[in-house]
XYZ file of C-alpha atoms in Angstrom:
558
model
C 35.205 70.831 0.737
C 36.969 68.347 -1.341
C 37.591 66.030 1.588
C 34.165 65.100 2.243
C 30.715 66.765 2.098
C 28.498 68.490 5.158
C 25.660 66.601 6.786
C 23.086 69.025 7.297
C 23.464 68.467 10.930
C 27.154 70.188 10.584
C 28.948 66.901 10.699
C 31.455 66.157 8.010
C 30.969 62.859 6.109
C 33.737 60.903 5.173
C 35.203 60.939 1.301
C 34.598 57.293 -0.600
C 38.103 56.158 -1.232
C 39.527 57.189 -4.805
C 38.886 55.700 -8.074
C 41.846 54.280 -8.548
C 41.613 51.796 -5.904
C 38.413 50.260 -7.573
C 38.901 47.125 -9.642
C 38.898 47.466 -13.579
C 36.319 45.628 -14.118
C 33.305 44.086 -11.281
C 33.589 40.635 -10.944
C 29.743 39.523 -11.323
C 29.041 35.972 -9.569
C 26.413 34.089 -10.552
C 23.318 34.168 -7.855
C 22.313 30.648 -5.837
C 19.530 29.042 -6.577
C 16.575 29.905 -5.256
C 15.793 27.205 -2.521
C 12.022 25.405 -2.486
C 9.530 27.855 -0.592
C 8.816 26.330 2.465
C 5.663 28.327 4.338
C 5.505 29.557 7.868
C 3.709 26.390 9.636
C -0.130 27.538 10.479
C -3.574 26.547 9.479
C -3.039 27.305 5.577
C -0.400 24.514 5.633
C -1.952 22.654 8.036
C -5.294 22.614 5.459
C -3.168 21.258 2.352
C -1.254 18.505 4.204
C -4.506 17.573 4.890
C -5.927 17.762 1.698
C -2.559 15.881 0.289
C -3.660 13.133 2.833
C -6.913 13.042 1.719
C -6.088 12.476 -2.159
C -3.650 9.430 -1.036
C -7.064 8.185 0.986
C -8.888 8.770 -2.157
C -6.475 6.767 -4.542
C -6.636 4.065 -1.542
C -10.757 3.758 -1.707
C -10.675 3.596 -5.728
C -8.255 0.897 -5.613
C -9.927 -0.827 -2.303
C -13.054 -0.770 -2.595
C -13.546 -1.479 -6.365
C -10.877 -5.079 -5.787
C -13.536 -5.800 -3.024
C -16.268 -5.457 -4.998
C -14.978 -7.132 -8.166
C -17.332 -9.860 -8.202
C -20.797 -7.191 -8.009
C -19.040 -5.015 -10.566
C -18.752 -8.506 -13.047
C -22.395 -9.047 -12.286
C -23.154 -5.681 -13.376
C -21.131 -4.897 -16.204
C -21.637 -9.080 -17.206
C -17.856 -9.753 -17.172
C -16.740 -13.300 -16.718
C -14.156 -14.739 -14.255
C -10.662 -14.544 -15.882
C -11.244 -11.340 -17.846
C -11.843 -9.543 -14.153
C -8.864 -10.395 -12.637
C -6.945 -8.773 -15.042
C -9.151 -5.780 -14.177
C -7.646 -5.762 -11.032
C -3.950 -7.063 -11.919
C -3.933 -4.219 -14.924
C -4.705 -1.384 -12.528
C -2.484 -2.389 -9.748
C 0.577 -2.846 -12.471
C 0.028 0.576 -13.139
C -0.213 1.869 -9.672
C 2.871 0.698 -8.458
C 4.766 1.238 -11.589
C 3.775 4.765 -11.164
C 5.288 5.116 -7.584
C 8.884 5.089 -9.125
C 8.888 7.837 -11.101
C 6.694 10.127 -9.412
C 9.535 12.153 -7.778
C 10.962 13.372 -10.466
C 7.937 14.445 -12.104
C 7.075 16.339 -9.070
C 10.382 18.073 -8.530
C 9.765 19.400 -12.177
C 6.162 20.520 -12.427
C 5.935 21.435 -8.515
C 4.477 19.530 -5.635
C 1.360 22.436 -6.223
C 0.490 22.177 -9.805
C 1.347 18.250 -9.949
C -0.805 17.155 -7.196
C -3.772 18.753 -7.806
C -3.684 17.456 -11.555
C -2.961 13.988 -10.701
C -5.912 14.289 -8.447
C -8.721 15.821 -10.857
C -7.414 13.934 -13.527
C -7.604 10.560 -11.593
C -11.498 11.633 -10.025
C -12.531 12.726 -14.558
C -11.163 8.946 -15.568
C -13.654 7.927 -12.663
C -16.933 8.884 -14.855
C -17.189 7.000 -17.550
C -15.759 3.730 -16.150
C -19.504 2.262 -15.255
C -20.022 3.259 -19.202
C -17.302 0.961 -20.306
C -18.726 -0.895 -23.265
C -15.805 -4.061 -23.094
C -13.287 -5.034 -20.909
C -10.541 -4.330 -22.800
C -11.788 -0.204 -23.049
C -12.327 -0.588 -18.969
C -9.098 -1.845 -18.448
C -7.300 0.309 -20.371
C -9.006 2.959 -18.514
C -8.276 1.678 -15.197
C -4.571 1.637 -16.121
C -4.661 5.546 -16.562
C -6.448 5.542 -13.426
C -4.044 3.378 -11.532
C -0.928 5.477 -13.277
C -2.442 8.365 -11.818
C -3.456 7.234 -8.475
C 0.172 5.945 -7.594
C 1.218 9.441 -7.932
C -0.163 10.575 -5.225
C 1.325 8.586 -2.030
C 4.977 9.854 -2.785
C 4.016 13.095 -2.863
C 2.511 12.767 0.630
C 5.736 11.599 2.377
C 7.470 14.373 0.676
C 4.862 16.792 2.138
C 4.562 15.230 5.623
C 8.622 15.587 5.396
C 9.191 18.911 3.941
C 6.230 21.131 5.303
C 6.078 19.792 8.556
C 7.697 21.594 11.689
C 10.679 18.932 12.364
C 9.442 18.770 16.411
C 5.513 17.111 14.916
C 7.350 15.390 11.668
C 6.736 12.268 13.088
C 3.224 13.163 13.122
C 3.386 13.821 9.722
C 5.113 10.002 9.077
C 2.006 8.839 11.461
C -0.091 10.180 8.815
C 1.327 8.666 5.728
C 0.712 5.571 7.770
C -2.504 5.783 7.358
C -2.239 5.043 4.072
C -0.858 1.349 4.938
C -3.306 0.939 8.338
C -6.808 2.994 8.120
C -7.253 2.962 4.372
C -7.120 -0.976 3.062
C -9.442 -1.689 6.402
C -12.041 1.290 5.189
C -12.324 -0.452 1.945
C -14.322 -3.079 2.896
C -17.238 -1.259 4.440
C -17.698 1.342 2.201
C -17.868 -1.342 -0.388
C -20.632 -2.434 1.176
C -22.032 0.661 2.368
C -21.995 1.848 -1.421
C -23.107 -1.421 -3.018
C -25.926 -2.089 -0.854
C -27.123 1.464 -0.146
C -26.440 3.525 -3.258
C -25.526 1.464 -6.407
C -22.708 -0.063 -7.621
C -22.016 2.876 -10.443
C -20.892 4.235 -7.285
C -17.747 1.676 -6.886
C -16.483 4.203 -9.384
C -17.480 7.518 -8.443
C -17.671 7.343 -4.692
C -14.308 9.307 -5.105
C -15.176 12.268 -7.058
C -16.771 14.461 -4.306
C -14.318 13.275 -2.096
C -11.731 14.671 -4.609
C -13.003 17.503 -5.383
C -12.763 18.651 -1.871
C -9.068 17.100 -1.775
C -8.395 19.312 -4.745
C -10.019 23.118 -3.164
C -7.612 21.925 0.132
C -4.756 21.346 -2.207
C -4.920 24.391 -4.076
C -5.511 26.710 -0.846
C -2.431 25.683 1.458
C -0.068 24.235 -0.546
C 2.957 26.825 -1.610
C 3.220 27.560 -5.448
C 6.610 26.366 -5.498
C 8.063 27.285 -9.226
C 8.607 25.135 -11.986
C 11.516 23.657 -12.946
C 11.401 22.390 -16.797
C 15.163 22.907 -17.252
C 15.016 18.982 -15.377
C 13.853 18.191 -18.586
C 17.371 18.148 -20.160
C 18.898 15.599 -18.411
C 15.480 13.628 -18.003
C 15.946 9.826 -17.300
C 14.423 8.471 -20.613
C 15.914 5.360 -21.159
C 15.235 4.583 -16.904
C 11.312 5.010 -17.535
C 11.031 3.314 -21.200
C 12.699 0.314 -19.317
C 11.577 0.693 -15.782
C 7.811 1.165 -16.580
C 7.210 -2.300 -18.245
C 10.075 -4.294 -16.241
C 7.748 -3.493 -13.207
C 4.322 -4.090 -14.874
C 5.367 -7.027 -15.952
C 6.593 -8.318 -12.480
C 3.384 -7.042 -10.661
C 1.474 -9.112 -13.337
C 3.364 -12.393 -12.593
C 2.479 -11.887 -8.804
C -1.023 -11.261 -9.579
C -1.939 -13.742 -12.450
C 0.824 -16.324 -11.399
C -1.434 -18.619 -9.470
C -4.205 -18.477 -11.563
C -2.381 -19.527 -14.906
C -0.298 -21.991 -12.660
C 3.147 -20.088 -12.763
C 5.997 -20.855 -14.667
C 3.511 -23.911 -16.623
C 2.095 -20.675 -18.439
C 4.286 -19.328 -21.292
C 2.700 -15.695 -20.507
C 3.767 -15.593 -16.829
C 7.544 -16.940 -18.063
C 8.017 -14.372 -20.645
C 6.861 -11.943 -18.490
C 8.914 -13.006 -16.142
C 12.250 -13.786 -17.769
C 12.213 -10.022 -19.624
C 10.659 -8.191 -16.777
C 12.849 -9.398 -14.364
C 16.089 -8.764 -17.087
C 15.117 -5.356 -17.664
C 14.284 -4.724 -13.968
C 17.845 -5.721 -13.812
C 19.279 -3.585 -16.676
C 17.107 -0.809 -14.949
C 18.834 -0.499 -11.817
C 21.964 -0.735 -13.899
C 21.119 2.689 -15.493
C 19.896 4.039 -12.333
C 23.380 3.361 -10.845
C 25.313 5.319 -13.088
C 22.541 7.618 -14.483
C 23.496 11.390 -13.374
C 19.475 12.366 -12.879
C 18.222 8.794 -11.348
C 14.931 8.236 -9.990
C 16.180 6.819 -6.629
C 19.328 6.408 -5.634
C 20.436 2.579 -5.164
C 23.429 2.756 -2.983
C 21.020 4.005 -0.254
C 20.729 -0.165 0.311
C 24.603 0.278 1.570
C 22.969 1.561 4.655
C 21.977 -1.098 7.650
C 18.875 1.121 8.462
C 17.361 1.289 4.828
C 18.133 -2.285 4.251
C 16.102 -3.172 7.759
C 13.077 -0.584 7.369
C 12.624 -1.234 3.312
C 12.983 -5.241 4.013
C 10.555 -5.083 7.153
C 7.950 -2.367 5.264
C 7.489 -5.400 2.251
C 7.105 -7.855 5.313
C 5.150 -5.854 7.362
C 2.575 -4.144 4.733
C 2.591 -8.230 3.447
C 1.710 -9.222 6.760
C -1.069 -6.790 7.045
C -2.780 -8.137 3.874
C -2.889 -11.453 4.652
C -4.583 -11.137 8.223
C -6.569 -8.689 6.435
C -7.482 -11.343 3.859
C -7.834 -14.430 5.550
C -11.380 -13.241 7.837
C -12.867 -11.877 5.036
C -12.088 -15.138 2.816
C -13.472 -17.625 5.494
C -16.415 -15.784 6.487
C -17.063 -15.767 2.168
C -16.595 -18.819 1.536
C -17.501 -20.737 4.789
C -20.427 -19.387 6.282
C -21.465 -16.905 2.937
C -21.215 -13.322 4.163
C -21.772 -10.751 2.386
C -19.338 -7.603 2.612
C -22.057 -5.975 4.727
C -21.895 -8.480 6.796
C -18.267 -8.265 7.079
C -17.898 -5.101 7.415
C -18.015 -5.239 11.102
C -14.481 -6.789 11.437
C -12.406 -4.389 9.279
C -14.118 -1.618 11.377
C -12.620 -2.770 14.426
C -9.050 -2.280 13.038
C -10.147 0.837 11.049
C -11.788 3.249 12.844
C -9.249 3.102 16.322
C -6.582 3.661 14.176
C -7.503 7.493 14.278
C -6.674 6.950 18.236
C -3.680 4.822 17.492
C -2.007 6.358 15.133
C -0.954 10.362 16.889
C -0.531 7.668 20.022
C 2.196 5.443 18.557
C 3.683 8.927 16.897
C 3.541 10.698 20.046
C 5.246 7.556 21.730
C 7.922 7.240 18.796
C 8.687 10.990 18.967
C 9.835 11.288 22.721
C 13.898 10.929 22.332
C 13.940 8.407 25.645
C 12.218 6.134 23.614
C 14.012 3.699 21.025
C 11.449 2.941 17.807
C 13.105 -0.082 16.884
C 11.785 -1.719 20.871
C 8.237 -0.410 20.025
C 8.462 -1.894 16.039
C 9.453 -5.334 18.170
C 6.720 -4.996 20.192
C 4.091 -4.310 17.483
C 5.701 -7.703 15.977
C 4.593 -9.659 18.910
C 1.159 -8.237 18.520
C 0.868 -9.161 15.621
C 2.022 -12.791 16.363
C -0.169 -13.158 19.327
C -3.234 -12.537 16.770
C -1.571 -15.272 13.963
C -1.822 -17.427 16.987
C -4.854 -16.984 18.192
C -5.528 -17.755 14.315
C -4.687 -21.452 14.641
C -7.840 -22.169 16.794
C -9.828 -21.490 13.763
C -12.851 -24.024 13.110
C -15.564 -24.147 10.893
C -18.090 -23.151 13.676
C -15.979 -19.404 13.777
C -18.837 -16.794 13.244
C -17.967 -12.753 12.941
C -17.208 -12.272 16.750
C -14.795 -15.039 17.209
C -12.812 -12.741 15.044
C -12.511 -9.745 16.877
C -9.484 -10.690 19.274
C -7.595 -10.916 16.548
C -7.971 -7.812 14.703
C -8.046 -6.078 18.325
C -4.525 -7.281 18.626
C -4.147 -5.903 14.781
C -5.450 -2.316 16.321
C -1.893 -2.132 18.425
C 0.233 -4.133 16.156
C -0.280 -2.433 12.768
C 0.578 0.892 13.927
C 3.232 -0.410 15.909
C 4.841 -1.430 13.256
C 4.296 0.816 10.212
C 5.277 4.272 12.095
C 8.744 3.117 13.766
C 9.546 1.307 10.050
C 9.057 4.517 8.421
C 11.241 6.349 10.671
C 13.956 4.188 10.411
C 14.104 4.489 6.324
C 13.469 8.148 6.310
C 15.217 10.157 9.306
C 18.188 8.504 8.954
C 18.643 10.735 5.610
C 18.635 14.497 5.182
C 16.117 16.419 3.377
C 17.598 16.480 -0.064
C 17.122 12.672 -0.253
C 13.850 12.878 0.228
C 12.711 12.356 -3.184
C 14.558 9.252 -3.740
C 13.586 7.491 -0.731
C 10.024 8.581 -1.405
C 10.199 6.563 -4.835
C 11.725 3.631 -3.306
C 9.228 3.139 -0.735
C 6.147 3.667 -2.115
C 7.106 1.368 -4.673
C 7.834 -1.288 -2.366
C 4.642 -0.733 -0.435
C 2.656 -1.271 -3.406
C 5.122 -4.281 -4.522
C 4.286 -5.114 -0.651
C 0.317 -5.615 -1.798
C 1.507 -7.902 -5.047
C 3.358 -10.450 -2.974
C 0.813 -10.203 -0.266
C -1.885 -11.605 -3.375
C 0.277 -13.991 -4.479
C 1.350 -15.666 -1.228
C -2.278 -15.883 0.129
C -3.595 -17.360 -3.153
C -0.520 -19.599 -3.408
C -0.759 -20.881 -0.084
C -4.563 -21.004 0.147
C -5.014 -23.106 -2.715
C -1.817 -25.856 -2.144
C -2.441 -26.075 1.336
C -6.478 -26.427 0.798
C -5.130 -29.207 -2.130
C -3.110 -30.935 0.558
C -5.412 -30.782 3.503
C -8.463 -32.184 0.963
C -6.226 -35.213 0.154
C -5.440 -36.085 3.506
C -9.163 -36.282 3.917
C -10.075 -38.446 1.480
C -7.577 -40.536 2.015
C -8.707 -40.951 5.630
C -11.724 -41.786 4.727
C -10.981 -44.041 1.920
C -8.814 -45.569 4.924
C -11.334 -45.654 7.465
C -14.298 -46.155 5.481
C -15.441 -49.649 6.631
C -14.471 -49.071 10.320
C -17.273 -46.291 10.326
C -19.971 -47.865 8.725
C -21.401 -49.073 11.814
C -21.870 -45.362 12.514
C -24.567 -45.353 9.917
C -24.686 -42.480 7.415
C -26.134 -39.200 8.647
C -26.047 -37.074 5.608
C -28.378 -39.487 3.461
C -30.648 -40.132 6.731
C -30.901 -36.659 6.529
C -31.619 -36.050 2.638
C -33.999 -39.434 2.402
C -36.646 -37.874 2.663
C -36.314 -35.037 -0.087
C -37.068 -37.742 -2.986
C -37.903 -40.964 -3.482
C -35.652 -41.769 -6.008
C -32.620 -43.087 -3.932
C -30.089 -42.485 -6.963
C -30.665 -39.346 -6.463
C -30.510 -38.978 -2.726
C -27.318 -40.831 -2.783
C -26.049 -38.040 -5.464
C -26.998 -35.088 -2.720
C -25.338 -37.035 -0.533
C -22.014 -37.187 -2.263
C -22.501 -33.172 -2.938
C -22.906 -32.754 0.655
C -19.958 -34.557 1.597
C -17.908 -32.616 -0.862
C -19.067 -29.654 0.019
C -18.107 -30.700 4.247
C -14.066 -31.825 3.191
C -14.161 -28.917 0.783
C -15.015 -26.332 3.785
C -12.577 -28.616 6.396
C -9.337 -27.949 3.464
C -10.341 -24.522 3.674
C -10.472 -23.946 7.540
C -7.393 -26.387 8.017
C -5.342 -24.283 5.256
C -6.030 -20.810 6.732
C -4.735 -21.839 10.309
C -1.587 -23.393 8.616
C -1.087 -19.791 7.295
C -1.922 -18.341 10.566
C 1.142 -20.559 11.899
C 3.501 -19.728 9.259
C 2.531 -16.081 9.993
C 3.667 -16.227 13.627
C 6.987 -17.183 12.468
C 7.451 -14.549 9.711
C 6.389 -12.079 12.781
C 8.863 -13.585 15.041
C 11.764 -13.279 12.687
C 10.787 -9.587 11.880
C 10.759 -8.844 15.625
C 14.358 -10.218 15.843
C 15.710 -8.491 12.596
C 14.765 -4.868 13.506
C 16.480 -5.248 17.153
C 19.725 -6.269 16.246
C 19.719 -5.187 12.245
C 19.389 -1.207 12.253
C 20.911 1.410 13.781
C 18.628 3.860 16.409
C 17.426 6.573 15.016
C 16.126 10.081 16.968
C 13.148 11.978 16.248
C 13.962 15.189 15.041
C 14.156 18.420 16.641
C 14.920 21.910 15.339
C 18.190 23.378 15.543
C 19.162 25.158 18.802
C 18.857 29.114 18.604
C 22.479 28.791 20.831
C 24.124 26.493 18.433
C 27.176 27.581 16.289
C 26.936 28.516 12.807
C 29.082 26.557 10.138
């Protein structure tokens, strides 16, 4: 049959058409790339999220706990004063340098194979740091740590973001919040809990079995997404060889600034003046760059320019009411951490409550995130004022209002200013917004530092001349009142020389703790303000944004 051929059933089957109607030659179109694997949601995802969130907690406890427990690591490894704050300052440089560029990196070498290497790599540089035999090795050493602990927060928003069902992804932004709430108020106790209970070689490794476990989680659920090393050709290499150092340098101004009296110190003005110029020449080439490492017209938008402006504020905030308890109950009535400890755990450990709360609040659609990031602001000014009744009588539980009012305010606050800088974009922006963010949360913690030394020390200055001069003014009108402190001390010696000296001591040591209390409150006060302003700003600044919902099986195709 030259028409067609015969089915075995006895049907005839058609002819294909004739040759001659085929094209010369097949036109062969090049085929799409492959898109990013993303996994059916279940427990195996569910398991590396979790492990993702555990490395950021990780990074957060080195960097935590080991500030906190500078001064018992300087005993230990006999470090003086001014060479240990640049341990600190040198690691956090680092850190948030690190934040920038992460995105790319991770785009390149996969979420799967970079994540677990930043993580194992940043738990190895963990074992010999108690080994250290200067400070110059240790700090070199903590800046590889720091590089590679920065990492690791950017590539947790982009996992909360990407893996994540979009009906629970603002579950997954409640859980990069942790990073910002439940993390810096863990650091505290477990400083103590490791300094008093284990040893303090274990201010360094405290973190290995912790990521370890991060590290079997992260290589069980996450996908093996494929490699892309083709990036590599249009790789950004002027943007880092500027970008790194321009923000090093700034993040060491904000941290050594105070203590080499700003702009008097010819470090901290070099470091400023070329920093900040190649900071500037740096967002130049990120402009016009065709591979950039975040994307700056993003700031064009009233939502980004609200949440990014309010996260610095915010995450500032945070650190100074974290800050100012544990400095007054140091320096006033001696604690130890351990002693401490009991306030950050009030904030801590309820934000494990708080947190899915404020994110199940935030992701019903008949409620508007930007009401409940206003309300978390007044929280947070009700505790700043409860602040300004601070006197030197204030023992541990006077403190507790206020970081009960920092258990609804912090969480309040973080989750709806995430949402605002991240839904309002779609998913391919994801890695540029990551970049941008993290690196101002960490630039967040720098000006956070160098406010609350800054203030703490000129408003302590101020408050311990007013004194004096009082009492230089007043001095004759209260002689009649006797003098307690040397009826007190007569009769520790007979030699009244040196009675009168303990007296003098004592009296210093009185105006010295008065400046202290009197500065904190001011910065209580000023903090009610900043709060105020903030609450104001994200009400009328950004636009509403929606939690997100998956596409309707009913809805159109385009």
């Amino acid at each position: 049959m030259r028409g067609g051929a015969a089915a075995p059933d006895g049907l005839t089957i058609p002819a294909p058409p004739p040759a001659a109607a085929a094209p010369a030659a097949p036109v062969i179109h090049a085929a799409p790339p492959v898109p990013s694997y993303i996994p059916p949601f279940g427990l195996r995802t569910i398991i590396g999220c979790l492990g993702m969130l555990l490395a950021v907690h990780v990074a957060g406890f080195n960097e935590h706990v080991t500030e906190i427990g500078l001064s018992d690591i300087r005993g230990a490894m006999h470090i003086g004063h001014d060479e240990g704050t640049w341990f600190t300052t040198i690691y956090e440089a680092f850190n948030i340098a690190s934040m920038a560029f992460t995105p790319w990196f991770y785009m390149t070498f996969s979420i799967y194979r970079f994540s677990i290497f930043i993580t194992a790599t940043m738990a190895l540089l963990a074992i010999p740091a108690p080994f250290m035999p200067d400070i110059t090795s240790l700090c070199v050493l903590r800046a590889f740590q720091g590089l590679t602990a920065g990492c690791l927060p950017p590539v947790l928003m982009t996992v909360m973001l990407k893996y994540l069902p979009a009906e629970i992804r603002v579950f997954g932004i409640g859980g990069y919040a942790m990073s910002a709430t439940f993390g810096p108020n863990l650091g505290l106790p477990l400083e103590a809990f490791w300094f008093e209970h284990v040893g303090w070689h274990w201010l360094y490794w405290e973190i290995i079995p912790l990521a370890a476990l991060s590290v079997a989680m992260l290589a069980y659920g996450l996908p093996r997404d494929p490699m892309h090393l083709e990036r590599f050709e249009k790789f950004n290499w002027f943007g880092l060889l500027v970008g790194l150092p321009a923000i090093c340098s700034l993040v060491i101004v904000l941290y050594q600034g105070d203590r080499l009296d700003w702009f008097r110190s010819p470090v901290i003005t070099h470091l400023a003046l070329w920093g900040g110029a190649a900071f500037v020449v740096f967002l130049i080439n990120e402009s016009f760059h065709p591979s950039p490492y975040f994307k700056i017209h993003y700031w064009l938008s009233r939502n980004i320019q609200a949440s990014l402006l309010s996260l610095v504020g915010i995450l500032a905030i945070c650190g100074l009411m974290a800050e100012l308890p544990a400095l007054y109950l140091e320096e006033v009535r001696g604690y130890r951490p351990i002693q401490t400890a009991p306030v950050s755990l009030v904030v801590a450990l309820p934000q494990l409550i708080m947190l899915p709360l404020i994110a199940a609040i935030c992701n019903s659609r008949r409620v508007d995130c930007r009401y409940v990031l206003a309300g978390g602001m007044l929280c947070l000014a009700a505790a700043a004022w409860c602040g300004t009744w601070l006197t030197p009588d204030w023992v541990r539980e006077n403190f507790y209002l206020i970081q009960i009012l920092q258990v609804f305010g912090q969480p309040m606050t973080v989750i709806p200013t995430l949402m605002l800088a991240t839904l309002a974009l779609g998913p391919a922006d994801g890695p540029f917004i990551s970049g941008m963010v993290n690196m101002l949360k960490g630039l967040a913690n720098a000006v956070a530092f160098a406010l609350f030394a800054a203030l703490t020390r000129r408003r302590e200055q101020y408050h311990s001349t007013m004194l004096l001069d009082h009492h230089g003014t007043h001095g004759l009108a209260l002689q009649g009142l006797g003098d307690p402190i040397g009826q007190q001390l007569a009769g520790t010696s007979p030699d009244a020389a040196h009675v009168a000296r303990n007296a003098l001591e004592v009296f210093h040591t009185y105006i010295r703790e008065q400046a202290l209390v009197l500065g904190l409150a001011d910065i209580y006060f000023i903090l009610i303000w900043v709060c105020l302003f903030y609450a104001v700003l994200n009400v009328v600044l950004p636009r509403r944004v929606y939690p997100p919902r998956p596409p309707s099986a009913t809805a159109p195709a385009h």
